[in-house]
Every structure is written in C-alpha cells, then in structure tokens.
C-alpha cells in the first residue's frame, strides 16, 4: 500500500506578550513546550509608537496590550533560553520596526547566531496604520523610506527574513469590503516595491519581491473569505509578472500569515466565539492553493479582556487538531474547478482591479491615504447599520439572545488582568538601565543615527549600533521625529452628514429641541486619550452623532488627558465621550476627570466606551463617569439618545 504523502502543517503561533519581558518569556517557553512552532510577539503601545515606559503618553499603557521593550536588556530577557537560530519569529511592529529588528539582531549576535540564518518577519506596514490601527510615528514619505531601508538591509544581511508583512488584517477590522481589502493591501505592496527599485541590482529584484509577505484577516463569511484568498494568489502573481517582470513563479508566490477576525468576537455569549474562530480558520486552510503559511488565532474571550494562558492554549489546540488529527493535508486543492468558487473569485478580482486602477490614478497608496480612510469609515458604517437594523444576524447579539450563564467565566472574570504595579517596576528597570550604560557611547550612536537619517543613508546599521550601545526605544524614535517630523493622520470623518443612516428623524428632532434649550447646537467632544489607535468605535460614534445633527469635535487618536481638557475648554462641549480599547481606561479617565474638575469643567458629563470589565465599569461610575459602554452596546442610536438626555438642561435640573 502506498504511503500517503502529507503536506507540512502551517506554522502554528499564538499572538502573545504582556506585562514584562520576563513574564512574556515564560509564556513563550510554555507555549513552545505545548507544541507551538513559531513565535508571534505582541508589543505594548508605547513600544509600538516609539515612547519609553516613563513618557507621559505611556501612562496606563505599559504592558497592557503587549510586552514593553525599551532597550537591549528587555529584548535579551524576552528571548532568554530561546535559541533564535531555531525560531521563526513574527514581530507585529510597524513604525518602530527598524529599531525592534535592530534589537533582535543584537540579541541574536549575543547568542552567537549567524544573523544570515535568522528567519521571521517584521510587519513594517505603515500605510495601514494611517488607515486603521494608528501606531504611526512619522509622515507617510519618510515612513516608506524606513520600510525600504529594512528591506534593502535584510536582502543583503538577513536574506531569510521577511522585511515587510503587508497587513490587510486591520483593514477588514476597520470595515473594508473584500474588494477594498484586496486592493488597498496590494496597492501598499506596490508602493513599497516601487520604492525599492534601484536599491538592488535589477537581476536580484525578483528575489526581493519574493521576500514580501502578507498578513491577512479571515471573517465569518468563510466561503467568500476563502475565495478572497484565492483572488489574492491570482492578483499577486499577476502584479509580480506584469508590473515587475518577475518570471520565476517561486518569487511570485503569495505568502501570507493570518489571524482570524477579532472584531467579530462578541462580548455576549462569548463561548460562541470558539465556533467563529474555527469556521474562520477553515477559510485559510481548506484550499491548498491559498493555504496560509502561518496561523494565529484569537482566544474566545478577547472581547472581554486579555486572554489567560489556558485560553491561548485552547486556540492552539484547535490548530493542532485540524493539522494533525484530520486528513486535510493529505489532499490536493478541494475547490479547483468548482464553478461557484471560480465565479466568486473572478468577481472579487474584477472589483479589486477597478479599485487598484482608481488608486493608481491618484498616484498610488501613499497619495490616496485620505481617500482610503474615508472609504473604510463609510464601509464600516454600512456594516454596523446592517447589524443594528437586524439585516445581518449576529448570534447572541441581535438574534437568539436568550442564554444560560457561561461556566467559562469564572471568578476571575474569565480574563487575565495586568497588575498596575508592573508599570512602575518597568520604569524602575528603565532608569537602572540608563544609569549603568556608557553615556558617551550612547550619545555617539544617536548622533550617527541622526546623521544617517538626515543624509538619506540606510538607518539599519546605525540602529543596530545604537541598540548595542544601550539606546532606548524613545531615544531612537525621537531621533526619527527630530529629522522627519511628526504626523496626525486623517480621521475619515467629515463635517458633512452622510444621509445614509435611516431611522434618525426622532433623534434629530430631540437634538434640535435640546439645542434650542441650550441656546446653541448640542456639542459633543469625542476623544481618544492615550496611545490606543483602534479608532473604529470613536469614528462610528462621531459619524452617527454628526448624522443625528450634533456639532461634533473629533481630532483623532493619541491625545493626552491635558490636551483633551484643553480641547474641552476651547470647544465648550455639552458631553465628552472617550474611547479606550487598550485596557488603560482607569488611569486615563481618572487623570482626565481630575483635570476637568481643576479646569472648572466638572459638570460636563463624561461617557466612556471600550473593552471594560464589570468591576472596572463600577469604578469608572464611582469616579463620576455618567455612562459606560462595551462591545455589547452595538445599538448606536441608543447611545445617541443617552447623549441627548445627558445634555438636556431640563433633565439635568430634574436630577
């Protein structure tokens, strides 16, 4: 009997990192012992946006959504007892990708590893940060230059490393249709490859094209999502051959990793998320032609807070059961020749080509950032409108809502909570590091880094020297800011009503009536304090408030409490709404409310939205927060009615 030749499984990862480098190292080694075959590092928001843990903007954010890495010592601890020459490491890092890769290379050299043998990926996709995730640092053009610096350096020095992971994941999270996800991601890849032309010999350019990888989202409409992946394969092959003249099919291969959709996970009946995650994984594994090279799955409870190690293990077991217990890897592609699949793939490709042509006519992805952002906000509004109207069913949310209590949500709330003391401990370690390093060597390394940035030279070499000298994440980023300047991305929310949302007549009438009582248009200030760049919720609240007739003030992401209070003094809002999804809601709201009272704004109602556990919601209300909203509060019109009531002078007088 002929032995069946099975395909090799994809890389099995969990996206992980929290609290401290030491705690994350323990988590990584535990996951590897359980059968994980690659690492996927989550960094905290200060690290992602180029701030040290003691910066004012880092307050409340240290170790919350990932691991804080301030210097070589932190990176050394993160990979302690993990041989980097045996790892395939994915680092979800963008604006500070050159710096984190420099730290990684420095640690590998300390381990005695041949740097040329390192395997892994830095995400390094800034364009999608302007559109959806918000962890950008610099303006678009210099950001693109840093991406190409990493790619050119890796081509010469770390040839097995993927220097960029074009990330369409967050585009879908921000509301992209499949056609938009295809087109916006492929346009980003084209922008990077266009920037790399001339940086390597022409005969070697195809090899550089072959190192570009993608990081993709898979949603619940898994047939469409599977077809989207097949469309990605075809379109990327087409672009590589026709636009860049790559003749070798090996270098035209669409190589991608995936995390399935976190946005679709529900706070209501969260146990249902296990099935959502499984179904979404099938979209990127069933079709051999379009199978992911690496898969990482969220945990069932991520709509509630930070998953525990057991929760992550459960998601990893899901991958292992599919890869090792089923016969999936024994067969060729299951969908070749299927007329329904072929028709859907062609439909998606046609829509994506049209959008790509549109972006090309604007000058490419960098020039079209504002256009793409506004399209995403509009698409997300359409998606939410369908859920709110009941035209899109979400089980446990707008249908089948009767439920039994979940035994999975134990006395700890079913999530892991980061100890607030972690932040001060990290700051103490940072100060100790600064006190022990050679200040002259650091100053010389930072001066060389600044000179390279000013001259247009590749910044990777000087970055690695700065890493070895003991420079910090904040110092590296400050050199970049000093040379290239800072940037505030478009919000995608215009001042003009969309007239797309139906059923607002009663709310508009209520807004008009309250505005008459107030003597001016009801003013609603929407703010995002701290470093959380997940702006979808804030954008949709501002979008709906505007369509309801309110005068909105929304300046985008990454504002300090002091800046938001100044905005409140300047704009005189009747209600202030805050959106915080990073888990830093307690310290940030505490600071903002104290500052509002000091500024004489203590009577202005404050509402807060985010991933907020019940105990924290009670603490926020005790601080004086009028309303707390979590992902279960999906009916935006109900929130709008609350805002009108909070601003109503008659309602206030009756309290």
XYZ file of C-alpha atoms in Angstrom:
655
model
C 0.000 0.000 0.000
C 1.405 3.392 -0.989
C 2.085 5.664 1.959
C 0.205 8.966 1.748
C 2.494 11.988 1.466
C 1.059 14.658 3.749
C 1.781 18.353 3.348
C 3.701 20.002 6.149
C 1.443 21.898 8.558
C 1.499 25.670 8.590
C 3.414 27.473 11.345
C 1.298 27.332 14.494
C 1.510 30.524 16.521
C -0.245 32.436 19.261
C -0.040 36.223 19.337
C 1.319 36.880 22.811
C 3.115 39.287 25.102
C 2.114 41.202 28.218
C 3.260 42.800 31.471
C 7.055 42.426 31.292
C 9.740 40.836 29.155
C 10.322 38.217 31.864
C 6.627 37.254 32.119
C 6.333 37.108 28.311
C 9.445 34.924 28.066
C 7.836 32.460 30.487
C 4.665 32.479 28.360
C 6.623 31.886 25.134
C 8.607 28.984 26.538
C 5.415 27.446 27.900
C 3.656 27.755 24.523
C 6.640 26.248 22.679
C 6.569 23.321 25.087
C 2.879 22.805 24.227
C 3.634 22.425 20.531
C 3.659 25.970 19.166
C 6.023 26.026 16.181
C 6.682 29.768 15.810
C 6.636 32.921 17.906
C 4.387 35.930 17.381
C 5.343 38.887 19.563
C 2.826 41.482 20.711
C 4.425 44.754 21.840
C 2.770 47.275 24.101
C 1.572 50.592 22.680
C 4.479 52.749 23.933
C 6.913 50.375 22.198
C 4.818 50.422 19.014
C 4.649 54.227 18.921
C 8.218 54.976 19.979
C 7.959 56.058 23.613
C 9.809 54.844 26.665
C 7.739 53.467 29.529
C 8.132 56.665 31.576
C 6.827 59.043 28.884
C 3.634 60.964 29.710
C 1.782 59.303 26.827
C 2.762 55.850 28.128
C 0.865 56.328 31.400
C -1.537 53.448 31.917
C -0.423 51.714 28.702
C 2.731 49.881 29.839
C 2.434 46.117 29.364
C -1.299 46.253 28.627
C -1.666 45.016 25.047
C 1.810 43.560 24.679
C 5.298 43.454 26.123
C 7.252 46.679 26.835
C 10.675 46.702 25.143
C 12.699 49.808 25.976
C 16.263 48.612 25.269
C 18.605 45.712 24.564
C 18.253 44.392 28.124
C 14.483 43.976 27.689
C 14.930 42.176 24.362
C 17.611 39.949 25.898
C 15.199 38.966 28.681
C 12.341 38.406 26.227
C 14.285 35.701 24.360
C 16.209 34.231 27.289
C 16.749 30.469 26.764
C 15.052 30.660 23.347
C 17.590 29.847 20.578
C 16.865 32.375 17.849
C 18.558 30.270 15.170
C 15.799 27.673 15.706
C 12.896 30.147 15.748
C 10.624 31.644 13.139
C 9.657 34.876 14.875
C 6.911 37.237 13.769
C 7.011 40.692 15.332
C 3.862 42.792 14.996
C 5.637 46.121 14.877
C 5.379 48.890 12.316
C 6.598 52.438 12.952
C 9.445 51.219 15.162
C 10.105 48.052 13.122
C 13.690 49.054 12.168
C 14.509 49.532 15.843
C 12.935 46.307 17.128
C 14.627 44.351 14.343
C 17.923 46.012 15.322
C 17.421 44.885 18.942
C 16.538 41.358 17.759
C 19.689 41.170 15.612
C 21.806 42.451 18.508
C 20.419 39.710 20.806
C 20.990 37.069 18.124
C 24.626 38.161 17.841
C 24.958 37.902 21.624
C 23.674 34.318 21.359
C 26.355 33.583 18.767
C 23.809 33.091 15.996
C 24.705 33.653 12.349
C 22.437 36.615 11.547
C 22.102 35.431 7.950
C 20.283 32.336 9.272
C 17.574 34.246 11.151
C 14.009 33.537 9.998
C 10.939 35.611 10.718
C 9.004 38.736 9.880
C 8.543 42.325 10.937
C 5.128 43.629 9.971
C 6.586 47.016 8.977
C 3.427 48.206 7.156
C 2.914 51.864 7.958
C 0.277 52.679 5.346
C -2.387 50.575 7.055
C -1.505 52.332 10.344
C -2.795 55.604 8.892
C -5.942 53.814 7.767
C -6.891 51.595 10.659
C -4.516 50.831 13.528
C -2.954 54.198 14.391
C 0.550 53.290 15.596
C 2.315 55.540 13.089
C 5.074 57.941 14.174
C 6.280 59.785 11.078
C 4.649 61.249 7.946
C 3.999 58.838 5.044
C 7.012 59.561 2.814
C 9.765 59.084 5.430
C 7.858 56.110 6.816
C 8.025 54.496 3.377
C 11.764 55.241 3.313
C 12.276 53.344 6.597
C 10.325 50.363 5.220
C 12.603 50.216 2.191
C 15.683 50.614 4.430
C 14.678 47.447 6.300
C 14.002 45.562 3.065
C 17.309 46.584 1.485
C 19.248 45.708 4.661
C 17.591 42.306 5.015
C 18.192 41.466 1.357
C 21.939 41.817 1.965
C 22.340 40.721 5.582
C 19.320 38.649 6.698
C 18.158 37.023 3.442
C 15.683 34.575 5.047
C 13.871 37.370 6.894
C 10.611 38.850 5.588
C 11.254 42.605 5.815
C 7.616 43.562 5.401
C 4.294 41.915 6.110
C 1.706 43.850 4.079
C -1.147 43.876 6.555
C -4.725 43.778 5.350
C -5.849 42.383 8.719
C -6.674 45.764 10.231
C -8.301 46.965 7.005
C -11.037 44.373 7.474
C -11.256 45.288 11.174
C -11.828 48.889 10.061
C -14.710 47.849 7.792
C -13.083 47.051 4.435
C -15.100 45.061 1.939
C -13.228 42.068 0.430
C -12.549 44.106 -2.729
C -11.169 47.015 -0.680
C -9.057 44.673 1.414
C -7.551 43.155 -1.731
C -6.943 46.472 -3.479
C -5.664 48.518 -0.519
C -3.211 45.780 0.541
C -1.909 45.171 -2.975
C -1.541 48.938 -3.543
C 0.543 49.108 -0.363
C 2.813 46.315 -1.610
C 3.204 48.127 -4.936
C 4.175 51.358 -3.146
C 6.919 49.544 -1.242
C 8.256 47.664 -4.262
C 8.233 50.845 -6.350
C 10.326 52.458 -3.591
C 12.791 49.554 -3.641
C 13.528 49.791 -7.347
C 17.150 50.751 -7.846
C 18.204 49.754 -4.321
C 19.348 46.315 -5.515
C 20.715 45.152 -8.879
C 17.966 44.568 -11.441
C 18.768 40.866 -11.705
C 18.248 40.468 -7.942
C 14.997 42.432 -7.730
C 12.795 39.312 -8.173
C 14.371 37.793 -5.033
C 13.441 40.925 -3.090
C 9.884 40.713 -4.452
C 9.823 37.124 -3.207
C 10.523 38.231 0.382
C 7.395 40.416 0.618
C 4.764 38.616 2.677
C 1.216 39.437 3.747
C -0.794 39.307 6.966
C -4.464 38.745 6.291
C -7.789 38.646 8.139
C -10.423 35.948 7.706
C -14.008 36.792 8.630
C -17.090 34.703 9.301
C -18.337 34.565 5.668
C -15.833 31.799 5.132
C -16.717 30.883 1.538
C -16.203 34.489 0.455
C -13.059 34.686 2.583
C -11.639 31.519 1.004
C -12.382 32.974 -2.430
C -10.697 36.210 -1.347
C -7.536 34.256 -0.544
C -7.595 32.591 -3.966
C -8.088 36.056 -5.512
C -5.059 37.333 -3.566
C -2.969 34.461 -5.003
C -4.017 35.236 -8.585
C -3.722 39.024 -8.342
C -0.303 38.968 -6.665
C 1.008 36.570 -9.312
C -0.394 38.890 -11.982
C 1.152 42.037 -10.440
C 4.564 40.432 -9.934
C 4.685 39.219 -13.541
C 3.198 42.179 -15.405
C 4.242 45.158 -13.240
C 7.641 43.926 -12.054
C 8.634 41.392 -14.710
C 9.223 38.529 -12.281
C 9.441 35.401 -14.445
C 10.156 32.776 -11.767
C 6.835 31.550 -10.281
C 8.626 30.850 -6.970
C 9.148 34.582 -6.426
C 5.541 35.364 -7.399
C 4.102 33.112 -4.702
C 1.580 34.779 -2.392
C 2.996 34.041 1.058
C 0.800 35.010 3.953
C 0.100 34.532 7.618
C -3.291 35.063 9.171
C -5.083 35.919 12.346
C -8.813 35.420 12.080
C -11.242 38.207 12.832
C -11.119 39.627 16.370
C -13.645 42.361 15.594
C -16.362 39.754 15.122
C -15.859 38.231 18.579
C -18.784 39.066 20.839
C -18.999 40.021 24.484
C -22.482 38.480 24.566
C -22.407 34.666 24.825
C -18.615 34.707 24.359
C -18.448 30.903 24.269
C -19.893 31.151 20.725
C -16.590 32.717 19.668
C -14.953 29.283 19.718
C -17.081 28.268 16.721
C -16.472 31.580 14.956
C -12.705 31.145 15.295
C -12.838 27.569 13.961
C -15.023 28.459 10.962
C -12.799 31.425 10.110
C -9.686 29.225 10.296
C -11.204 26.914 7.677
C -11.252 29.801 5.188
C -7.442 29.968 5.196
C -6.634 26.253 5.453
C -9.142 24.272 3.328
C -7.891 25.484 -0.070
C -4.364 24.149 -0.663
C -3.809 26.702 -3.430
C -4.426 29.537 -0.978
C -3.397 27.997 2.352
C -1.776 30.257 4.941
C 1.906 29.732 5.775
C 1.286 30.654 9.419
C -1.879 30.847 11.519
C -2.515 32.552 14.840
C -5.952 32.513 16.400
C -7.515 34.859 18.940
C -8.946 33.395 22.132
C -12.665 33.026 22.806
C -12.633 35.787 25.458
C -10.770 38.615 23.708
C -13.949 40.732 23.581
C -13.852 40.608 27.398
C -10.178 41.372 28.018
C -6.706 39.819 27.992
C -6.764 36.017 27.452
C -5.226 33.719 30.043
C -2.577 31.116 29.059
C -5.255 28.379 29.096
C -7.410 30.386 26.684
C -4.490 30.731 24.281
C -3.745 27.024 24.646
C -7.336 26.200 23.650
C -6.962 28.182 20.419
C -3.633 26.499 19.710
C -5.188 23.045 20.214
C -7.796 23.979 17.582
C -4.996 24.381 15.028
C -3.247 21.204 16.116
C -6.408 19.097 15.827
C -7.003 20.316 12.267
C -3.353 19.863 11.264
C -2.586 16.535 12.950
C -5.872 14.654 13.528
C -7.776 15.346 10.304
C -6.829 14.236 6.789
C -6.853 17.780 5.357
C -3.136 17.780 4.498
C -3.378 14.524 2.517
C -5.311 16.043 -0.411
C -4.807 18.493 -3.225
C -6.938 21.584 -3.588
C -10.579 20.826 -2.812
C -12.003 23.721 -4.838
C -10.218 23.668 -8.194
C -12.797 23.605 -10.983
C -15.741 24.488 -8.763
C -17.875 26.899 -10.848
C -19.277 28.729 -7.826
C -15.820 29.319 -6.393
C -14.373 30.331 -9.763
C -17.193 32.829 -10.334
C -16.785 34.416 -6.897
C -13.008 34.655 -7.280
C -13.393 36.387 -10.648
C -15.961 38.792 -9.201
C -13.581 39.749 -6.382
C -10.648 40.144 -8.760
C -12.680 42.400 -11.070
C -13.713 44.651 -8.163
C -10.168 44.758 -6.777
C -8.644 45.601 -10.178
C -11.090 48.502 -10.560
C -10.162 49.863 -7.124
C -6.444 49.393 -7.840
C -6.821 51.379 -11.067
C -8.584 54.093 -9.085
C -5.711 54.232 -6.559
C -3.147 54.280 -9.373
C -4.916 57.278 -10.905
C -4.444 59.113 -7.573
C -0.713 58.414 -7.556
C -0.683 55.203 -5.520
C -1.333 54.178 -1.934
C 0.619 56.953 -0.195
C -1.153 59.710 -2.128
C -4.542 58.056 -1.599
C -4.390 57.637 2.193
C -7.140 60.159 2.936
C -9.395 58.644 0.254
C -8.873 55.096 1.561
C -9.519 56.188 5.147
C -12.847 57.810 4.251
C -13.896 54.715 2.266
C -13.179 52.482 5.262
C -15.201 54.667 7.639
C -18.128 54.599 5.193
C -17.918 50.815 4.735
C -17.767 50.262 8.480
C -20.837 52.466 8.949
C -22.686 50.341 6.385
C -21.662 47.145 8.216
C -22.843 48.435 11.592
C -26.100 49.770 10.133
C -26.964 46.289 8.845
C -26.317 44.720 12.265
C -28.275 47.434 14.051
C -31.203 47.020 11.638
C -31.164 43.238 12.078
C -30.411 42.632 8.386
C -27.117 40.989 9.349
C -27.571 38.340 12.031
C -25.024 38.083 14.831
C -25.975 35.148 17.032
C -26.372 36.125 20.665
C -26.262 39.834 19.807
C -29.304 40.727 17.710
C -30.885 37.226 17.475
C -31.039 34.198 19.751
C -30.181 36.291 22.780
C -31.744 34.027 25.434
C -28.858 32.258 27.153
C -27.599 30.303 30.142
C -24.767 31.736 32.267
C -21.358 30.718 30.934
C -19.361 28.389 33.213
C -16.213 29.535 31.384
C -16.433 32.965 33.026
C -15.008 32.054 36.401
C -14.373 34.147 39.495
C -11.507 35.973 37.732
C -13.996 37.282 35.157
C -12.675 34.873 32.551
C -9.702 37.107 31.679
C -6.198 37.970 32.852
C -5.604 41.377 34.445
C -2.198 43.072 34.317
C -1.017 44.198 37.763
C -0.863 48.050 37.809
C 2.455 47.762 39.703
C 4.050 46.408 36.503
C 4.310 49.919 35.054
C 6.383 51.374 37.907
C 8.575 48.271 38.022
C 9.286 48.662 34.296
C 10.116 52.357 34.800
C 12.471 51.471 37.654
C 14.284 48.950 35.440
C 14.485 51.547 32.666
C 16.083 54.103 34.971
C 18.530 51.493 36.242
C 19.472 50.671 32.625
C 20.068 54.339 31.831
C 22.259 54.705 34.906
C 24.512 51.753 34.040
C 25.190 52.365 30.343
C 28.070 54.263 28.746
C 26.516 57.695 28.156
C 29.239 58.773 25.707
C 28.789 55.668 23.574
C 25.017 56.198 23.519
C 25.403 59.863 22.527
C 27.804 58.964 19.711
C 25.499 56.210 18.431
C 22.450 58.502 18.439
C 24.444 61.212 16.661
C 25.413 58.717 13.932
C 21.779 57.600 13.675
C 20.618 61.208 13.268
C 23.271 61.854 10.616
C 22.203 58.771 8.642
C 18.552 59.839 8.753
C 19.420 63.357 7.583
C 21.639 62.159 4.739
C 19.190 59.585 3.433
C 21.527 56.687 4.218
C 20.125 53.336 5.337
C 19.342 53.637 9.050
C 19.593 49.918 9.906
C 23.351 49.821 10.528
C 23.338 52.852 12.871
C 20.191 51.485 14.562
C 21.945 48.212 15.391
C 24.927 50.115 16.796
C 22.557 52.266 18.893
C 20.904 49.069 20.165
C 24.270 47.620 21.204
C 25.258 50.917 22.834
C 22.168 50.793 25.073
C 19.928 53.445 23.479
C 16.231 53.243 24.276
C 13.132 52.936 22.124
C 12.102 56.503 22.966
C 15.549 57.863 22.103
C 15.619 56.065 18.742
C 12.144 57.337 17.848
C 12.959 60.867 18.998
C 15.856 60.976 16.536
C 13.439 59.955 13.784
C 10.920 62.601 14.885
C 13.599 65.297 15.055
C 14.657 64.625 11.457
C 11.356 63.731 9.783
C 8.745 65.465 11.951
C 5.531 64.028 13.374
C 2.162 63.406 11.767
C -1.517 63.278 12.590
C -3.449 61.051 10.216
C -6.867 61.737 8.669
C -9.887 60.738 10.772
C -12.105 59.784 7.841
C -14.995 61.651 9.496
C -16.018 64.735 7.550
C -18.191 67.506 8.908
C -20.995 66.803 6.433
C -23.882 64.420 7.283
C -23.916 61.273 5.169
C -27.699 60.867 4.898
C -27.010 57.121 4.738
C -28.365 56.158 8.149
C -32.125 55.685 8.261
C -34.478 55.995 11.217
C -32.844 59.068 12.756
C -35.773 61.504 12.497
C -36.803 61.196 16.163
C -33.248 61.604 17.401
C -32.641 64.580 15.116
C -35.800 66.197 16.475
C -34.591 65.556 20.038
C -31.179 67.067 19.207
C -32.904 70.142 17.746
C -35.125 70.512 20.822
C -32.247 70.238 23.288
C -30.124 72.572 21.167
C -32.921 75.176 21.398
C -32.885 74.855 25.194
C -29.099 75.155 25.289
C -29.103 78.219 23.071
C -26.653 76.636 20.623
C -26.140 73.377 18.771
C -25.539 70.380 21.071
C -21.750 69.987 21.110
C -20.242 66.509 21.544
C -16.491 66.066 22.006
C -15.199 62.591 21.060
C -11.716 61.852 22.338
C -9.156 59.046 22.335
C -6.757 59.546 25.243
C -3.542 57.541 25.485
C -1.886 55.525 22.734
C -4.756 53.264 21.659
C -5.054 53.611 17.892
C -8.145 51.425 17.423
C -10.288 54.300 16.243
C -13.189 52.403 14.620
C -15.541 52.871 17.574
C -14.752 56.549 18.047
C -15.154 57.187 14.316
C -18.541 55.471 14.182
C -19.803 57.318 17.265
C -18.690 60.633 15.744
C -20.165 59.616 12.368
C -23.558 58.796 13.908
C -23.599 61.860 16.202
C -22.930 64.075 13.200
C -25.753 62.410 11.244
C -28.059 62.985 14.219
C -27.429 66.720 13.962
C -24.902 67.199 16.758
C -21.923 69.512 16.408
C -19.023 67.098 16.791
C -15.386 67.659 17.672
C -13.137 64.687 16.898
C -9.419 65.288 16.454
C -8.326 61.675 16.080
C -6.093 59.448 18.143
C -3.269 59.734 20.662
C -4.146 62.725 22.821
C -3.085 63.273 26.415
C -5.732 63.989 29.072
C -4.292 67.519 29.274
C -4.804 68.036 25.521
C -8.389 66.760 25.713
C -9.194 69.073 28.624
C -7.760 71.991 26.644
C -9.967 70.961 23.715
C -12.967 70.941 26.069
C -12.080 74.458 27.255
C -11.757 75.649 23.650
C -14.869 73.910 22.250
C -17.207 74.035 25.279
C -18.887 70.642 24.692
C -22.070 69.621 26.469
C -20.905 65.971 26.651
C -17.439 64.395 26.431
C -17.114 60.830 25.055
C -13.924 58.807 25.473
C -12.943 55.642 23.593
C -10.216 53.408 25.097
C -9.709 49.801 23.980
C -6.216 49.143 25.350
C -7.243 48.407 28.944
C -5.829 51.696 30.258
C -9.265 53.217 30.959
C -8.924 53.549 34.751
C -5.729 55.679 34.956
C -6.572 57.754 31.879
C -10.154 58.535 32.914
C -9.049 59.218 36.487
C -6.483 61.730 35.219
C -8.881 63.367 32.759
C -11.737 63.808 35.244
C -9.379 65.302 37.837
C -8.086 67.759 35.239
C -11.630 68.637 34.128
C -12.586 69.476 37.717
C -9.478 71.646 38.099
C -10.399 73.469 34.873
C -13.952 74.152 36.066
C -15.474 71.529 33.762
C -16.610 69.145 36.487
C -20.284 69.493 35.497
C -19.737 68.319 31.906
C -20.946 64.680 31.628
C -18.332 62.127 30.563
C -19.174 58.809 28.859
C -16.611 56.052 28.211
C -16.540 53.162 25.723
C -14.115 50.253 25.466
C -13.365 46.683 26.466
C -14.218 47.300 30.119
C -14.837 44.521 32.677
C -17.835 44.941 35.012
C -15.659 45.727 38.061
C -13.849 48.459 36.140
C -17.165 49.874 34.896
C -18.276 50.230 38.524
C -15.000 52.022 39.344
C -15.479 54.406 36.422
C -19.005 55.263 37.557
C -17.643 55.895 41.065
C -15.172 58.363 39.526
C -18.124 60.273 38.070
C -18.488 58.731 34.589
C -22.114 59.085 33.516
C -22.319 56.077 31.164
C -20.045 53.119 30.340
C -20.378 51.295 27.015
C -18.799 47.988 25.991
C -18.955 45.939 22.740
C -22.398 44.604 23.716
C -23.793 48.130 23.272
C -23.966 47.845 19.498
C -27.107 49.993 19.038
C -25.581 53.374 18.307
C -28.951 55.112 18.325
C -29.421 54.154 21.985
C -26.079 55.790 22.757
C -27.150 58.898 20.834
C -30.349 59.104 22.927
C -28.248 58.903 26.101
C -26.066 61.785 24.917
C -29.121 63.924 24.188
C -30.511 63.198 27.668
C -27.177 63.990 29.339
C -27.013 67.342 27.547
C -30.657 68.287 28.230
C -30.755 71.182 30.758
C -34.256 70.112 31.859
C -33.126 66.534 32.530
C -30.063 67.810 34.399
C -32.227 70.100 36.543
C -34.511 67.198 37.435
C -31.642 65.091 38.799
